[in-house]
C-alpha positions as a printed NumPy array, in Angstrom:
array([[ 61.879,  90.422, 187.728],
       [ 62.657,  89.266, 191.293],
       [ 60.26 ,  91.782, 192.863],
       [ 57.471,  90.733, 190.528],
       [ 58.078,  87.043, 191.292],
       [ 57.966,  87.712, 195.04 ],
       [ 54.733,  89.66 , 194.675],
       [ 53.082,  86.931, 192.6  ],
       [ 54.288,  84.182, 194.951],
       [ 53.158,  85.833, 198.185],
       [ 49.493,  86.365, 197.471],
       [ 47.874,  84.716, 200.504],
       [ 44.121,  84.545, 200.678],
       [ 43.256,  86.027, 204.111],
       [ 39.631,  84.9  , 203.914],
       [ 40.833,  81.275, 203.91 ],
       [ 42.642,  81.829, 207.213],
       [ 39.676,  83.626, 208.786],
       [ 37.289,  80.877, 207.655],
       [ 39.554,  78.192, 209.115],
       [ 39.834,  80.023, 212.449],
       [ 36.04 ,  80.328, 212.597],
       [ 35.758,  76.604, 211.82 ],
       [ 38.173,  75.799, 214.658],
       [ 36.11 ,  77.949, 217.018],
       [ 32.963,  75.98 , 216.116],
       [ 34.777,  72.627, 216.292],
       [ 36.194,  73.26 , 219.774],
       [ 32.716,  72.782, 221.253],
       [ 31.403,  70.237, 218.773],
       [ 34.431,  67.975, 218.182],
       [ 37.591,  68.866, 220.176],
       [ 39.641,  66.075, 218.545],
       [ 38.825,  67.363, 215.07 ],
       [ 39.616,  70.913, 216.244],
       [ 43.055,  69.68 , 217.338],
       [ 43.623,  68.039, 213.943],
       [ 42.594,  71.218, 212.132],
       [ 44.939,  73.318, 214.279],
       [ 47.853,  70.967, 213.495],
       [ 47.162,  71.049, 209.742],
       [ 46.675,  74.806, 209.838],
       [ 49.972,  75.126, 211.711],
       [ 51.778,  73.094, 209.02 ],
       [ 50.034,  75.141, 206.339],
       [ 51.14 ,  78.453, 207.874],
       [ 54.677,  77.2  , 208.577],
       [ 55.093,  76.427, 204.889],
       [ 53.576,  79.787, 203.913],
       [ 55.823,  81.767, 206.25 ],
       [ 59.139,  79.921, 206.093],
       [ 59.563,  77.695, 203.048],
       [ 57.786,  80.25 , 200.902],
       [ 60.771,  82.586, 201.398],
       [ 63.203,  80.244, 199.656],
       [ 63.733,  80.295, 195.89 ],
       [ 63.329,  76.522, 195.776],
       [ 61.552,  73.902, 197.84 ],
       [ 61.338,  70.134, 197.673],
       [ 58.553,  68.604, 195.61 ],
       [ 57.712,  66.54 , 198.707],
       [ 57.196,  69.764, 200.728],
       [ 54.985,  71.21 , 198.012],
       [ 52.889,  68.025, 197.94 ],
       [ 52.559,  68.075, 201.748],
       [ 51.446,  71.708, 201.605],
       [ 48.826,  70.943, 198.938],
       [ 47.677,  67.898, 200.903],
       [ 47.223,  69.953, 204.091],
       [ 45.452,  72.671, 202.131],
       [ 43.017,  70.159, 200.62 ],
       [ 42.447,  68.352, 203.927],
       [ 41.544,  71.687, 205.522],
       [ 39.063,  72.285, 202.698],
       [ 37.599,  68.792, 203.174],
       [ 37.027,  69.597, 206.845],
       [ 35.408,  72.887, 205.904],
       [ 33.159,  71.3  , 203.261],
       [ 31.357,  68.045, 203.952],
       [ 30.725,  67.215, 200.292],
       [ 34.337,  67.487, 199.045],
       [ 36.576,  64.512, 198.307],
       [ 40.223,  65.062, 197.384],
       [ 42.991,  62.782, 196.184],
       [ 46.663,  63.427, 195.475],
       [ 48.846,  60.831, 193.822],
       [ 52.568,  60.872, 193.161],
       [ 54.796,  57.858, 192.536],
       [ 56.928,  57.241, 195.649],
       [ 60.139,  57.176, 193.612],
       [ 59.342,  60.627, 192.185],
       [ 58.589,  62.067, 195.618],
       [ 61.858,  60.665, 197.018],
       [ 64.039,  62.048, 194.201],
       [ 64.845,  65.307, 195.95 ],
       [ 63.415,  67.466, 193.176],
       [ 63.547,  71.194, 193.902],
       [ 61.143,  73.68 , 192.36 ],
       [ 59.801,  77.164, 193.074],
       [ 57.435,  77.168, 196.087],
       [ 53.689,  77.505, 195.49 ],
       [ 54.067,  76.72 , 191.819],
       [ 50.789,  74.765, 191.86 ],
       [ 48.852,  76.721, 194.506],
       [ 46.872,  78.944, 192.114],
       [ 45.672,  75.859, 190.24 ],
       [ 44.62 ,  74.154, 193.484],
       [ 42.837,  77.312, 194.681],
       [ 41.079,  77.491, 191.312],
       [ 39.992,  73.849, 191.633],
       [ 38.597,  74.587, 195.096],
       [ 36.753,  77.637, 193.788],
       [ 35.174,  75.802, 190.852],
       [ 34.337,  72.659, 192.802],
       [ 32.655,  74.892, 195.391],
       [ 30.259,  76.128, 192.734],
       [ 29.25 ,  72.555, 191.921],
       [ 25.986,  72.952, 193.817],
       [ 24.827,  70.873, 196.744],
       [ 26.037,  67.547, 195.34 ],
       [ 29.305,  65.755, 195.966],
       [ 32.396,  67.47 , 194.604],
       [ 35.944,  66.3  , 194.   ],
       [ 39.483,  67.441, 193.304],
       [ 42.062,  64.999, 191.946],
       [ 45.751,  65.881, 191.618],
       [ 48.392,  63.699, 190.003],
       [ 52.153,  64.199, 189.647],
       [ 54.246,  62.214, 187.17 ],
       [ 57.588,  62.351, 185.394],
       [ 58.518,  61.63 , 181.794],
       [ 61.429,  62.711, 179.599],
       [ 63.056,  64.854, 182.308],
       [ 59.816,  66.754, 182.837],
       [ 57.485,  67.015, 185.821],
       [ 53.791,  66.858, 185.018],
       [ 51.111,  68.261, 187.352],
       [ 47.49 ,  67.438, 186.555],
       [ 44.533,  68.807, 188.488],
       [ 40.892,  67.952, 187.797],
       [ 37.818,  69.05 , 189.663],
       [ 34.082,  68.757, 189.443],
       [ 32.161,  71.758, 188.274],
       [ 28.513,  72.69 , 188.246],
       [ 26.973,  72.011, 184.828],
       [ 24.587,  74.922, 185.46 ],
       [ 27.316,  77.427, 186.334],
       [ 27.781,  80.474, 184.184],
       [ 31.548,  79.884, 184.136],
       [ 32.991,  81.308, 180.959],
       [ 36.511,  80.158, 180.242],
       [ 39.07 ,  82.284, 178.576],
       [ 42.47 ,  80.769, 177.939],
       [ 43.68 ,  81.701, 181.453],
       [ 40.625,  83.108, 183.168],
       [ 40.747,  84.611, 186.626],
       [ 43.394,  86.708, 188.345],
       [ 44.965,  83.708, 190.112],
       [ 45.491,  81.842, 186.85 ],
       [ 46.732,  84.967, 185.083],
       [ 49.266,  85.476, 187.901],
       [ 50.291,  81.803, 187.718],
       [ 50.81 ,  82.122, 183.96 ],
       [ 52.889,  85.285, 184.423],
       [ 54.993,  83.584, 187.1  ],
       [ 55.578,  80.58 , 184.823],
       [ 56.641,  82.947, 182.031],
       [ 59.161,  84.615, 184.353],
       [ 60.508,  81.331, 185.731],
       [ 60.558,  79.114, 182.647],
       [ 60.188,  81.479, 179.677],
       [ 58.861,  79.21 , 176.913],
       [ 60.149,  76.001, 178.483],
       [ 56.852,  74.806, 179.985],
       [ 53.461,  73.692, 178.773],
       [ 50.143,  74.727, 180.333],
       [ 46.749,  73.57 , 179.143],
       [ 43.347,  74.307, 180.634],
       [ 40.191,  72.545, 179.517],
       [ 36.612,  72.369, 180.665],
       [ 33.569,  70.272, 179.96 ],
       [ 30.068,  70.597, 181.338],
       [ 31.046,  68.87 , 184.611],
       [ 34.866,  68.853, 184.693],
       [ 37.613,  71.481, 184.887],
       [ 41.167,  70.338, 184.144],
       [ 44.659,  71.87 , 184.254],
       [ 47.863,  70.229, 183.06 ],
       [ 51.279,  71.802, 183.639],
       [ 54.565,  70.337, 182.419],
       [ 57.88 ,  71.86 , 183.538],
       [ 61.512,  70.811, 183.017],
       [ 63.348,  69.064, 185.843]])
């Protein structure tokens, strides 16, 4: 079980890193200040990937910072993307520990589907909340009404891996729902604290 969890957790998307490095190269000439900001966010992103990712547990606050950096890097890469993350301050300060990258596949999926939303403005909204000793993660993103996206219960390799990881970590003690409309894709995950 441990080997499988490590394998599922450590799936880094190399094309993301290469794209960001190419963006930095272009920004160095065009906007050196923005290039510096991207390098700092990319540094934080990689630090989390390489160091905190090796622990069995990480702070919710660290996970939120990682997701925030990830989304900010995507916003820089894509002019038409708006992102928002919300988490009550008291929840973020609680010192909640959870497995690292628990939400990453869902965020990557939101990026992927919002990317296909054509030339118009796109968005990703993430919200964390707590109720009844459970942590709730909700992620919504725009999606192209003309896309040929066909949803199975847990479509895509990333979501299938996330589901398998949740099964290994929480057995039946979690709730995952995925829904889609013509213009919106939504994921809700509830896990015990």
